[in-house]
Amino acid sequence: MTTELGGAQVASMIEAIAPGSVTAHDRGAAWIKPGSWPAVARGLHDRPEADFRFLNAVTGVDYIDHFEVIYHLTSLTHNHMWVVKIRCGEGREEPSVPSAVPVWRGADLQEREVYDLMGIRFDGHPNLKRVMLWEGFPGHPHRKDFLR
Amino acid sequence: MTTGHEPLALRPTPESPLYRQTLDLDRAEGAIINQLKATHLEQFPDPVIEVPAEFRRSIFVGSIDALLNWGRKSSVFPLMMGLACCSFEMIAAAMSRFDLSRFGMEVFRASPRQADLMIVSGTVTWKMAPVVRRLYDQMAEPRWVISQGVCATSGGPYYESYSVVPGVNKIIPVDVYVPGCPPRPDALIYGIMQLHEKIKRYSLAGRAAGRE
C-alpha cells in the first residue's frame, strides 16, 4: 500500500529544497509558488529522501477566480506519494506555470492536454501545442466561463 | 532551407524546423476540420434504391441481378477500422463465438481499396472526420456503410458536444443504422443481415450503390 506522507513533513522537505516556496499545506497536498516550481521539482525528483521519480498525473482545475495545476507524484523505492498544487496567479487572464518536462519527461503530453483544454501555458515546454483538439479550435473547452 | 543532413532536434523547440513543420501540418489539418465543420451541416440522404419502371419486369436483368447481388452480399469485406468502444463489439462479432465468417465476411481488410463495407464503430470526432471521409472516398464502389451505435448514428451521449460529429451521416451516407450503446455482436450481425437484404434489392438498372 502506497503511503501518503504527512503534510508538515513534506512541507519542511520542500522548504529545505527551496526556502519560502510553500504557501500552504494540508494533509495530502502542498501549495507552491509558481516561481519556485522548477527548483522544487528538481529537488523532489533528485533528493534521496524524497525520490519522486514517477509522475502519476497532471491536471488543471478552474476555480473561477484562479487556475490551479496539480501534479501527483509517487516514489517507487520509498513507496510513498504526494500532491503538489500550483496556483497560477490571480484572475483568469494568461495563466501560466513553469513546465515540469525537464524533470519528468512523462509530463509532456499531459501538460499539452491541460494547455489544450484549460488554456494554461507551461513556460519552457518544448512542444506546447494542442493535442486533443485541432489547431484553429476556438477557445479552451474545459474552462468554466459559462459560470461567470 | 535544410539540406536534410542536419540532425533534427529530439525535442522540437519553437525555433527548430521540426516544430515549424509539424505546426504547419497541424494548422493545415485544423483548417480542413474547421471547413468541414462549417460546411457539413445537413445530413446526407440515406441511399435509396430506384428501379426505372421499364426495367422492373425484365426477367433477364432480374436474373443477372440476382446472381450479382448474391455474389456481392455473400462476400462483403469490412474495412478494418475501429473508432471507439463499439469496435470491441465488432471485434467480438468477428471472433469465434459470433463468427462473422458465416456470412462470408471474415476478411477484415486493412486497405480501403479492397473493402466493400465500412462499419463506423463508435464516436466520430471532428478531428477524425476528415480521415473517415477520406477512407470512404478511397473505397471502391459498390460500397456500403453501417453506423454502429448511437454515437455514430446521432452523437449519442455526446450530442451537441464541441468535438463530436452529430451523426456520421453528416460526413458520409449511411445504409444501415444499428442502435445500442454499444450494440451487442448479435445486433451488429442483425444489422449486417439487414444490409444483405438491402444488397439483394439492388438492380443493374437502378442507381449504383452508395452513390450520392
mmCIF file of C-alpha atoms in Angstrom:
data_model
loop_
_atom_site.group_PDB
_atom_site.id
_atom_site.type_symbol
_atom_site.label_atom_id
_atom_site.label_comp_id
_atom_site.label_asym_id
_atom_site.label_seq_id
_atom_site.Cartn_x
_atom_site.Cartn_y
_atom_site.Cartn_z
ATOM 1 C CA MET A 1 0.000 0.000 0.000
ATOM 2 C CA THR A 2 1.396 3.338 -1.022
ATOM 3 C CA THR A 3 1.588 5.661 1.983
ATOM 4 C CA GLU A 4 0.736 9.326 1.966
ATOM 5 C CA LEU A 5 3.344 11.435 3.654
ATOM 6 C CA GLY A 6 2.427 13.834 6.425
ATOM 7 C CA GLY A 7 1.773 17.421 5.431
ATOM 8 C CA ALA A 8 4.257 19.058 7.770
ATOM 9 C CA GLN A 9 6.941 16.509 6.873
ATOM 10 C CA VAL A 10 6.772 17.243 3.157
ATOM 11 C CA ALA A 11 6.368 20.967 3.691
ATOM 12 C CA SER A 12 9.625 21.010 5.621
ATOM 13 C CA MET A 13 11.230 18.826 2.919
ATOM 14 C CA ILE A 14 10.207 21.305 0.226
ATOM 15 C CA GLU A 15 11.293 24.246 2.372
ATOM 16 C CA ALA A 16 14.730 22.636 2.635
ATOM 17 C CA ILE A 17 14.906 22.454 -1.171
ATOM 18 C CA ALA A 18 13.715 25.988 -1.840
ATOM 19 C CA PRO A 19 13.138 28.210 1.206
ATOM 20 C CA GLY A 20 9.944 30.221 1.159
ATOM 21 C CA SER A 21 8.328 28.256 -1.658
ATOM 22 C CA VAL A 22 5.424 26.640 0.240
ATOM 23 C CA THR A 23 2.438 28.911 0.705
ATOM 24 C CA ALA A 24 0.166 26.367 2.420
ATOM 25 C CA HIS A 25 -0.168 22.662 3.055
ATOM 26 C CA ASP A 26 -2.788 20.263 4.320
ATOM 27 C CA ARG A 27 -2.923 16.515 4.992
ATOM 28 C CA GLY A 28 -2.279 15.450 1.399
ATOM 29 C CA ALA A 29 -1.019 18.367 -0.640
ATOM 30 C CA ALA A 30 1.252 21.383 -0.622
ATOM 31 C CA TRP A 31 0.667 24.668 -2.462
ATOM 32 C CA ILE A 32 3.793 26.022 -4.123
ATOM 33 C CA LYS A 33 4.668 29.383 -5.634
ATOM 34 C CA PRO A 34 4.950 29.128 -9.426
ATOM 35 C CA GLY A 35 8.369 30.789 -9.469
ATOM 36 C CA SER A 36 9.999 28.139 -7.301
ATOM 37 C CA TRP A 37 8.398 25.147 -9.035
ATOM 38 C CA PRO A 38 11.399 24.228 -11.290
ATOM 39 C CA ALA A 39 13.779 24.072 -8.295
ATOM 40 C CA VAL A 40 11.226 22.208 -6.156
ATOM 41 C CA ALA A 41 10.515 19.721 -8.947
ATOM 42 C CA ARG A 42 14.212 19.040 -9.474
ATOM 43 C CA GLY A 43 14.718 18.587 -5.744
ATOM 44 C CA LEU A 44 11.718 16.307 -5.248
ATOM 45 C CA HIS A 45 12.952 14.194 -8.143
ATOM 46 C CA ASP A 46 16.643 14.019 -7.182
ATOM 47 C CA ARG A 47 16.833 14.110 -3.395
ATOM 48 C CA PRO A 48 17.148 10.610 -1.922
ATOM 49 C CA GLU A 49 14.726 11.246 0.947
ATOM 50 C CA ALA A 50 12.004 12.375 -1.490
ATOM 51 C CA ASP A 51 12.869 10.371 -4.640
ATOM 52 C CA PHE A 52 9.678 11.183 -6.545
ATOM 53 C CA ARG A 53 10.789 9.551 -9.776
ATOM 54 C CA PHE A 54 7.314 8.797 -11.048
ATOM 55 C CA LEU A 55 4.758 11.367 -12.174
ATOM 56 C CA ASN A 56 1.261 9.897 -11.922
ATOM 57 C CA ALA A 57 -0.815 12.672 -13.381
ATOM 58 C CA VAL A 58 -1.002 16.333 -14.285
ATOM 59 C CA THR A 59 -4.362 18.041 -14.099
ATOM 60 C CA GLY A 60 -5.705 21.560 -14.136
ATOM 61 C CA VAL A 61 -8.604 22.986 -12.135
ATOM 62 C CA ASP A 62 -10.668 26.075 -12.872
ATOM 63 C CA TYR A 63 -11.650 27.790 -9.599
ATOM 64 C CA ILE A 64 -13.381 30.664 -11.459
ATOM 65 C CA ASP A 65 -11.194 33.315 -9.792
ATOM 66 C CA HIS A 66 -7.945 31.478 -10.469
ATOM 67 C CA PHE A 67 -6.485 28.326 -12.030
ATOM 68 C CA GLU A 68 -4.508 25.577 -10.364
ATOM 69 C CA VAL A 69 -2.210 22.925 -11.817
ATOM 70 C CA ILE A 70 -1.837 19.721 -9.812
ATOM 71 C CA TYR A 71 0.994 17.203 -10.027
ATOM 72 C CA HIS A 72 0.600 13.747 -8.464
ATOM 73 C CA LEU A 73 3.980 12.264 -7.575
ATOM 74 C CA THR A 74 4.995 8.786 -6.440
ATOM 75 C CA SER A 75 8.293 7.341 -5.219
ATOM 76 C CA LEU A 76 8.667 3.735 -6.328
ATOM 77 C CA THR A 77 11.568 2.995 -3.968
ATOM 78 C CA HIS A 78 10.058 4.520 -0.805
ATOM 79 C CA ASN A 79 6.505 3.639 -1.883
ATOM 80 C CA HIS A 80 5.028 6.966 -0.890
ATOM 81 C CA MET A 81 3.132 9.638 -2.773
ATOM 82 C CA TRP A 82 2.454 13.346 -2.620
ATOM 83 C CA VAL A 83 0.421 16.004 -4.385
ATOM 84 C CA VAL A 84 1.823 19.375 -5.403
ATOM 85 C CA LYS A 85 -0.575 22.179 -6.325
ATOM 86 C CA ILE A 86 0.494 25.350 -8.077
ATOM 87 C CA ARG A 87 -1.759 28.377 -8.136
ATOM 88 C CA CYS A 88 -1.423 30.202 -11.455
ATOM 89 C CA GLY A 89 -1.614 33.734 -10.136
ATOM 90 C CA GLU A 90 -4.808 35.738 -9.669
ATOM 91 C CA GLY A 91 -7.559 36.152 -12.205
ATOM 92 C CA ARG A 92 -8.284 34.314 -15.423
ATOM 93 C CA GLU A 93 -6.032 36.171 -17.830
ATOM 94 C CA GLU A 94 -2.976 34.354 -19.222
ATOM 95 C CA PRO A 95 -2.469 31.711 -16.510
ATOM 96 C CA SER A 96 0.947 30.108 -16.689
ATOM 97 C CA VAL A 97 3.255 27.851 -14.669
ATOM 98 C CA PRO A 98 6.804 26.628 -15.358
ATOM 99 C CA SER A 99 6.879 23.307 -17.171
ATOM 100 C CA ALA A 100 7.972 20.088 -15.439
ATOM 101 C CA VAL A 101 9.070 18.366 -18.663
ATOM 102 C CA PRO A 102 12.821 18.907 -17.965
ATOM 103 C CA VAL A 103 12.356 16.860 -14.773
ATOM 104 C CA TRP A 104 9.680 14.327 -15.725
ATOM 105 C CA ARG A 105 9.580 13.540 -19.427
ATOM 106 C CA GLY A 106 6.144 11.991 -18.930
ATOM 107 C CA ALA A 107 4.683 15.430 -18.237
ATOM 108 C CA ASP A 108 4.968 16.286 -21.932
ATOM 109 C CA LEU A 109 1.638 15.021 -23.242
ATOM 110 C CA GLN A 110 -0.271 15.710 -20.023
ATOM 111 C CA GLU A 111 0.805 19.349 -19.911
ATOM 112 C CA ARG A 112 -0.173 19.649 -23.550
ATOM 113 C CA GLU A 113 -3.595 18.267 -22.645
ATOM 114 C CA VAL A 114 -4.005 20.781 -19.813
ATOM 115 C CA TYR A 115 -2.952 23.560 -22.184
ATOM 116 C CA ASP A 116 -5.368 22.328 -24.832
ATOM 117 C CA LEU A 117 -8.428 22.020 -22.611
ATOM 118 C CA MET A 118 -7.808 24.663 -19.918
ATOM 119 C CA GLY A 119 -5.611 27.204 -21.684
ATOM 120 C CA ILE A 120 -2.857 27.214 -19.060
ATOM 121 C CA ARG A 121 0.544 27.977 -20.561
ATOM 122 C CA PHE A 122 3.549 25.914 -19.450
ATOM 123 C CA ASP A 123 6.674 28.044 -19.759
ATOM 124 C CA GLY A 124 9.642 26.110 -21.055
ATOM 125 C CA HIS A 125 7.592 23.268 -22.503
ATOM 126 C CA PRO A 126 9.390 22.033 -25.628
ATOM 127 C CA ASN A 127 6.329 21.378 -27.779
ATOM 128 C CA LEU A 128 3.359 23.243 -26.353
ATOM 129 C CA LYS A 129 0.519 22.857 -28.836
ATOM 130 C CA ARG A 130 -2.911 21.282 -28.929
ATOM 131 C CA VAL A 131 -3.080 17.520 -28.553
ATOM 132 C CA MET A 132 -6.778 16.547 -28.320
ATOM 133 C CA LEU A 133 -8.397 19.256 -30.397
ATOM 134 C CA TRP A 134 -7.285 20.695 -33.682
ATOM 135 C CA GLU A 135 -5.382 23.882 -34.406
ATOM 136 C CA GLY A 136 -7.893 26.610 -35.005
ATOM 137 C CA PHE A 137 -10.421 25.386 -32.425
ATOM 138 C CA PRO A 138 -11.956 28.450 -30.768
ATOM 139 C CA GLY A 139 -11.134 28.690 -27.071
ATOM 140 C CA HIS A 140 -10.433 26.075 -24.419
ATOM 141 C CA PRO A 141 -13.479 23.908 -23.722
ATOM 142 C CA HIS A 142 -12.895 22.856 -20.101
ATOM 143 C CA ARG A 143 -12.843 26.410 -18.792
ATOM 144 C CA LYS A 144 -15.849 27.297 -16.675
ATOM 145 C CA ASP A 145 -16.537 30.542 -18.469
ATOM 146 C CA PHE A 146 -20.231 29.667 -18.578
ATOM 147 C CA LEU A 147 -20.460 30.084 -14.782
ATOM 148 C CA ARG A 148 -19.251 33.647 -14.724
ATOM 149 C CA MET B 1 16.033 25.582 -46.027
ATOM 150 C CA THR B 2 17.517 22.418 -44.624
ATOM 151 C CA THR B 3 19.693 20.109 -46.640
ATOM 152 C CA GLY B 4 18.406 17.079 -44.812
ATOM 153 C CA HIS B 5 21.799 16.323 -43.289
ATOM 154 C CA GLU B 6 21.475 18.350 -40.107
ATOM 155 C CA PRO B 7 20.489 16.261 -37.107
ATOM 156 C CA LEU B 8 16.962 17.130 -36.092
ATOM 157 C CA ALA B 9 16.451 18.202 -32.513
ATOM 158 C CA LEU B 10 14.986 15.398 -30.456
ATOM 159 C CA ARG B 11 12.682 17.774 -28.666
ATOM 160 C CA PRO B 12 11.221 20.297 -31.039
ATOM 161 C CA THR B 13 11.572 23.845 -29.781
ATOM 162 C CA PRO B 14 9.702 26.747 -31.388
ATOM 163 C CA GLU B 15 12.877 27.549 -33.388
ATOM 164 C CA SER B 16 13.505 24.042 -34.719
ATOM 165 C CA PRO B 17 12.429 23.061 -38.243
ATOM 166 C CA LEU B 18 10.571 20.004 -36.957
ATOM 167 C CA TYR B 19 8.375 22.180 -34.746
ATOM 168 C CA ARG B 20 7.546 24.544 -37.590
ATOM 169 C CA GLN B 21 6.806 21.695 -39.958
ATOM 170 C CA THR B 22 4.539 19.852 -37.547
ATOM 171 C CA LEU B 23 2.774 23.039 -36.516
ATOM 172 C CA ASP B 24 2.229 23.947 -40.159
ATOM 173 C CA LEU B 25 0.771 20.481 -40.728
ATOM 174 C CA ASP B 26 -1.439 20.899 -37.649
ATOM 175 C CA ARG B 27 -2.699 24.254 -38.878
ATOM 176 C CA ALA B 28 -3.446 22.883 -42.335
ATOM 177 C CA GLU B 29 -5.294 19.962 -40.784
ATOM 178 C CA GLY B 30 -7.173 22.285 -38.444
ATOM 179 C CA ALA B 31 -8.259 24.441 -41.363
ATOM 180 C CA ILE B 32 -9.633 21.344 -43.124
ATOM 181 C CA ILE B 33 -11.541 20.336 -39.987
ATOM 182 C CA ASN B 34 -12.970 23.827 -39.467
ATOM 183 C CA GLN B 35 -14.037 23.951 -43.084
ATOM 184 C CA LEU B 36 -15.636 20.507 -42.820
ATOM 185 C CA LYS B 37 -17.429 21.523 -39.626
ATOM 186 C CA ALA B 38 -18.724 24.703 -41.204
ATOM 187 C CA THR B 39 -19.982 23.103 -44.405
ATOM 188 C CA HIS B 40 -21.326 19.684 -43.373
ATOM 189 C CA LEU B 41 -24.423 20.855 -41.517
ATOM 190 C CA GLU B 42 -27.044 18.774 -43.319
ATOM 191 C CA GLN B 43 -27.074 15.009 -43.205
ATOM 192 C CA PHE B 44 -26.695 13.007 -46.378
ATOM 193 C CA PRO B 45 -29.879 11.278 -47.518
ATOM 194 C CA ASP B 46 -29.778 7.534 -46.990
ATOM 195 C CA PRO B 47 -29.009 5.731 -50.258
ATOM 196 C CA VAL B 48 -32.254 4.628 -51.843
ATOM 197 C CA ILE B 49 -32.852 2.003 -54.474
ATOM 198 C CA GLU B 50 -34.667 3.230 -57.527
ATOM 199 C CA VAL B 51 -35.519 0.940 -60.412
ATOM 200 C CA PRO B 52 -36.889 2.570 -63.553
ATOM 201 C CA ALA B 53 -40.368 1.358 -64.366
ATOM 202 C CA GLU B 54 -39.464 -0.038 -67.787
ATOM 203 C CA PHE B 55 -36.887 -2.410 -66.280
ATOM 204 C CA ARG B 56 -38.971 -3.705 -63.412
ATOM 205 C CA ARG B 57 -40.484 -6.555 -65.392
ATOM 206 C CA SER B 58 -37.282 -7.535 -67.164
ATOM 207 C CA ILE B 59 -36.643 -11.159 -66.279
ATOM 208 C CA PHE B 60 -33.203 -11.214 -67.916
ATOM 209 C CA VAL B 61 -31.857 -8.256 -65.960
ATOM 210 C CA GLY B 62 -33.516 -9.624 -62.871
ATOM 211 C CA SER B 63 -31.749 -12.952 -63.040
ATOM 212 C CA ILE B 64 -28.371 -11.331 -63.700
ATOM 213 C CA ASP B 65 -29.092 -9.022 -60.817
ATOM 214 C CA ALA B 66 -29.903 -11.909 -58.565
ATOM 215 C CA LEU B 67 -26.611 -13.601 -59.391
ATOM 216 C CA LEU B 68 -24.582 -10.415 -58.999
ATOM 217 C CA ASN B 69 -26.302 -9.405 -55.794
ATOM 218 C CA TRP B 70 -25.906 -12.879 -54.362
ATOM 219 C CA GLY B 71 -22.188 -12.639 -55.061
ATOM 220 C CA ARG B 72 -21.951 -9.183 -53.584
ATOM 221 C CA LYS B 73 -23.905 -9.934 -50.455
ATOM 222 C CA SER B 74 -22.018 -13.162 -49.812
ATOM 223 C CA SER B 75 -18.599 -11.538 -49.826
ATOM 224 C CA VAL B 76 -18.909 -8.165 -48.168
ATOM 225 C CA PHE B 77 -15.439 -7.437 -46.846
ATOM 226 C CA PRO B 78 -15.484 -4.919 -43.987
ATOM 227 C CA LEU B 79 -12.831 -2.289 -43.526
ATOM 228 C CA MET B 80 -10.610 -2.875 -40.520
ATOM 229 C CA MET B 81 -11.439 0.387 -38.778
ATOM 230 C CA GLY B 82 -12.304 0.814 -35.112
ATOM 231 C CA LEU B 83 -13.049 4.235 -33.664
ATOM 232 C CA ALA B 84 -14.221 3.657 -30.088
ATOM 233 C CA CYS B 85 -15.675 1.057 -27.724
ATOM 234 C CA CYS B 86 -18.154 -0.185 -30.350
ATOM 235 C CA SER B 87 -15.179 -1.575 -32.236
ATOM 236 C CA PHE B 88 -14.676 -4.159 -29.497
ATOM 237 C CA GLU B 89 -18.166 -5.470 -30.169
ATOM 238 C CA MET B 90 -17.229 -5.529 -33.843
ATOM 239 C CA ILE B 91 -14.085 -7.489 -32.982
ATOM 240 C CA ALA B 92 -16.158 -9.850 -30.834
ATOM 241 C CA ALA B 93 -18.532 -10.323 -33.757
ATOM 242 C CA ALA B 94 -15.568 -11.374 -35.879
ATOM 243 C CA MET B 95 -14.242 -13.842 -33.290
ATOM 244 C CA SER B 96 -15.189 -17.474 -32.975
ATOM 245 C CA ARG B 97 -18.222 -17.129 -30.721
ATOM 246 C CA PHE B 98 -20.267 -14.967 -33.094
ATOM 247 C CA ASP B 99 -18.222 -15.683 -36.180
ATOM 248 C CA LEU B 100 -18.884 -13.236 -38.998
ATOM 249 C CA SER B 101 -17.332 -15.705 -41.442
ATOM 250 C CA ARG B 102 -20.687 -17.481 -41.579
ATOM 251 C CA PHE B 103 -21.753 -14.547 -43.755
ATOM 252 C CA GLY B 104 -18.650 -14.564 -45.914
ATOM 253 C CA MET B 105 -17.311 -11.555 -44.055
ATOM 254 C CA GLU B 106 -14.378 -12.922 -42.140
ATOM 255 C CA VAL B 107 -11.807 -10.993 -44.163
ATOM 256 C CA PHE B 108 -11.407 -7.660 -42.428
ATOM 257 C CA ARG B 109 -9.480 -5.630 -44.963
ATOM 258 C CA ALA B 110 -6.737 -3.294 -43.802
ATOM 259 C CA SER B 111 -6.899 -1.365 -47.066
ATOM 260 C CA PRO B 112 -9.945 0.645 -48.121
ATOM 261 C CA ARG B 113 -9.277 -0.276 -51.749
ATOM 262 C CA GLN B 114 -10.200 -3.877 -51.013
ATOM 263 C CA ALA B 115 -13.104 -3.236 -48.666
ATOM 264 C CA ASP B 116 -16.803 -3.085 -49.506
ATOM 265 C CA LEU B 117 -18.253 -2.186 -46.133
ATOM 266 C CA MET B 118 -17.281 0.494 -43.667
ATOM 267 C CA ILE B 119 -18.501 -0.236 -40.149
ATOM 268 C CA VAL B 120 -18.333 3.128 -38.396
ATOM 269 C CA SER B 121 -17.830 1.623 -34.960
ATOM 270 C CA GLY B 122 -18.030 4.364 -32.395
ATOM 271 C CA THR B 123 -17.797 8.079 -31.764
ATOM 272 C CA VAL B 124 -16.679 10.143 -34.725
ATOM 273 C CA THR B 125 -14.899 13.265 -33.541
ATOM 274 C CA TRP B 126 -14.422 16.246 -35.808
ATOM 275 C CA LYS B 127 -10.706 15.604 -35.726
ATOM 276 C CA MET B 128 -11.316 12.095 -37.084
ATOM 277 C CA ALA B 129 -13.996 13.170 -39.560
ATOM 278 C CA PRO B 130 -11.676 14.058 -42.498
ATOM 279 C CA VAL B 131 -9.998 10.672 -42.116
ATOM 280 C CA VAL B 132 -13.317 8.812 -42.157
ATOM 281 C CA ARG B 133 -14.383 10.798 -45.206
ATOM 282 C CA ARG B 134 -11.083 10.061 -46.968
ATOM 283 C CA LEU B 135 -11.306 6.335 -46.223
ATOM 284 C CA TYR B 136 -14.841 6.323 -47.592
ATOM 285 C CA ASP B 137 -13.689 8.126 -50.721
ATOM 286 C CA GLN B 138 -10.912 5.597 -51.190
ATOM 287 C CA MET B 139 -13.263 2.621 -51.104
ATOM 288 C CA ALA B 140 -14.281 1.288 -54.484
ATOM 289 C CA GLU B 141 -17.933 1.226 -55.483
ATOM 290 C CA PRO B 142 -20.205 -0.502 -54.706
ATOM 291 C CA ARG B 143 -19.631 0.396 -51.079
ATOM 292 C CA TRP B 144 -21.817 0.325 -48.032
ATOM 293 C CA VAL B 145 -21.719 1.943 -44.618
ATOM 294 C CA ILE B 146 -23.071 0.645 -41.314
ATOM 295 C CA SER B 147 -23.350 3.150 -38.484
ATOM 296 C CA GLN B 148 -22.799 1.133 -35.305
ATOM 297 C CA GLY B 149 -24.042 2.554 -32.012
ATOM 298 C CA VAL B 150 -25.751 5.782 -31.036
ATOM 299 C CA CYS B 151 -22.551 7.862 -31.146
ATOM 300 C CA ALA B 152 -22.009 7.210 -34.823
ATOM 301 C CA THR B 153 -25.727 7.497 -35.554
ATOM 302 C CA SER B 154 -26.543 10.794 -33.853
ATOM 303 C CA GLY B 155 -23.731 11.739 -31.476
ATOM 304 C CA GLY B 156 -25.468 9.811 -28.685
ATOM 305 C CA PRO B 157 -24.362 10.973 -25.227
ATOM 306 C CA TYR B 158 -22.037 13.472 -26.904
ATOM 307 C CA TYR B 159 -24.818 15.159 -28.858
ATOM 308 C CA GLU B 160 -24.076 18.911 -29.191
ATOM 309 C CA SER B 161 -20.561 18.344 -27.896
ATOM 310 C CA TYR B 162 -17.835 20.661 -29.083
ATOM 311 C CA SER B 163 -15.771 17.888 -30.607
ATOM 312 C CA VAL B 164 -18.148 15.143 -31.792
ATOM 313 C CA VAL B 165 -19.840 14.875 -35.171
ATOM 314 C CA PRO B 166 -23.616 14.771 -34.567
ATOM 315 C CA GLY B 167 -24.150 11.675 -36.675
ATOM 316 C CA VAL B 168 -21.733 10.246 -39.181
ATOM 317 C CA ASN B 169 -24.340 10.784 -41.909
ATOM 318 C CA LYS B 170 -23.232 14.421 -41.858
ATOM 319 C CA ILE B 171 -19.974 13.160 -43.371
ATOM 320 C CA ILE B 172 -20.893 10.089 -45.423
ATOM 321 C CA PRO B 173 -24.174 8.480 -46.484
ATOM 322 C CA VAL B 174 -25.195 5.579 -44.243
ATOM 323 C CA ASP B 175 -27.043 2.442 -45.351
ATOM 324 C CA VAL B 176 -27.881 0.723 -42.063
ATOM 325 C CA TYR B 177 -28.078 2.149 -38.541
ATOM 326 C CA VAL B 178 -27.517 -0.241 -35.626
ATOM 327 C CA PRO B 179 -28.813 1.188 -32.320
ATOM 328 C CA GLY B 180 -27.269 0.391 -28.966
ATOM 329 C CA CYS B 181 -24.577 1.669 -26.642
ATOM 330 C CA PRO B 182 -22.685 -0.345 -27.648
ATOM 331 C CA PRO B 183 -24.748 -2.792 -29.700
ATOM 332 C CA ARG B 184 -24.027 -6.396 -28.867
ATOM 333 C CA PRO B 185 -22.449 -8.526 -31.612
ATOM 334 C CA ASP B 186 -25.909 -10.054 -32.174
ATOM 335 C CA ALA B 187 -27.265 -6.617 -33.012
ATOM 336 C CA LEU B 188 -24.372 -5.866 -35.344
ATOM 337 C CA ILE B 189 -24.869 -9.173 -37.124
ATOM 338 C CA TYR B 190 -28.585 -8.408 -37.442
ATOM 339 C CA GLY B 191 -27.644 -5.064 -38.977
ATOM 340 C CA ILE B 192 -25.349 -6.826 -41.410
ATOM 341 C CA MET B 193 -28.172 -9.198 -42.355
ATOM 342 C CA GLN B 194 -30.404 -6.187 -42.973
ATOM 343 C CA LEU B 195 -27.670 -4.834 -45.233
ATOM 344 C CA HIS B 196 -27.673 -8.169 -47.078
ATOM 345 C CA GLU B 197 -31.406 -7.774 -47.634
ATOM 346 C CA LYS B 198 -30.743 -4.302 -48.997
ATOM 347 C CA ILE B 199 -27.991 -5.506 -51.321
ATOM 348 C CA LYS B 200 -30.324 -8.187 -52.696
ATOM 349 C CA ARG B 201 -32.674 -5.455 -53.907
ATOM 350 C CA TYR B 202 -30.039 -3.544 -55.883
ATOM 351 C CA SER B 203 -30.516 -3.602 -59.610
ATOM 352 C CA LEU B 204 -28.242 -3.142 -62.589
ATOM 353 C CA ALA B 205 -30.772 -0.744 -63.995
ATOM 354 C CA GLY B 206 -31.157 1.199 -60.772
ATOM 355 C CA ARG B 207 -28.816 3.559 -59.135
ATOM 356 C CA ALA B 208 -25.362 2.375 -58.255
ATOM 357 C CA ALA B 209 -24.942 1.524 -54.647
ATOM 358 C CA GLY B 210 -23.747 4.227 -52.330
ATOM 359 C CA ARG B 211 -23.558 6.951 -54.933
ATOM 360 C CA GLU B 212 -24.586 10.353 -53.679
#
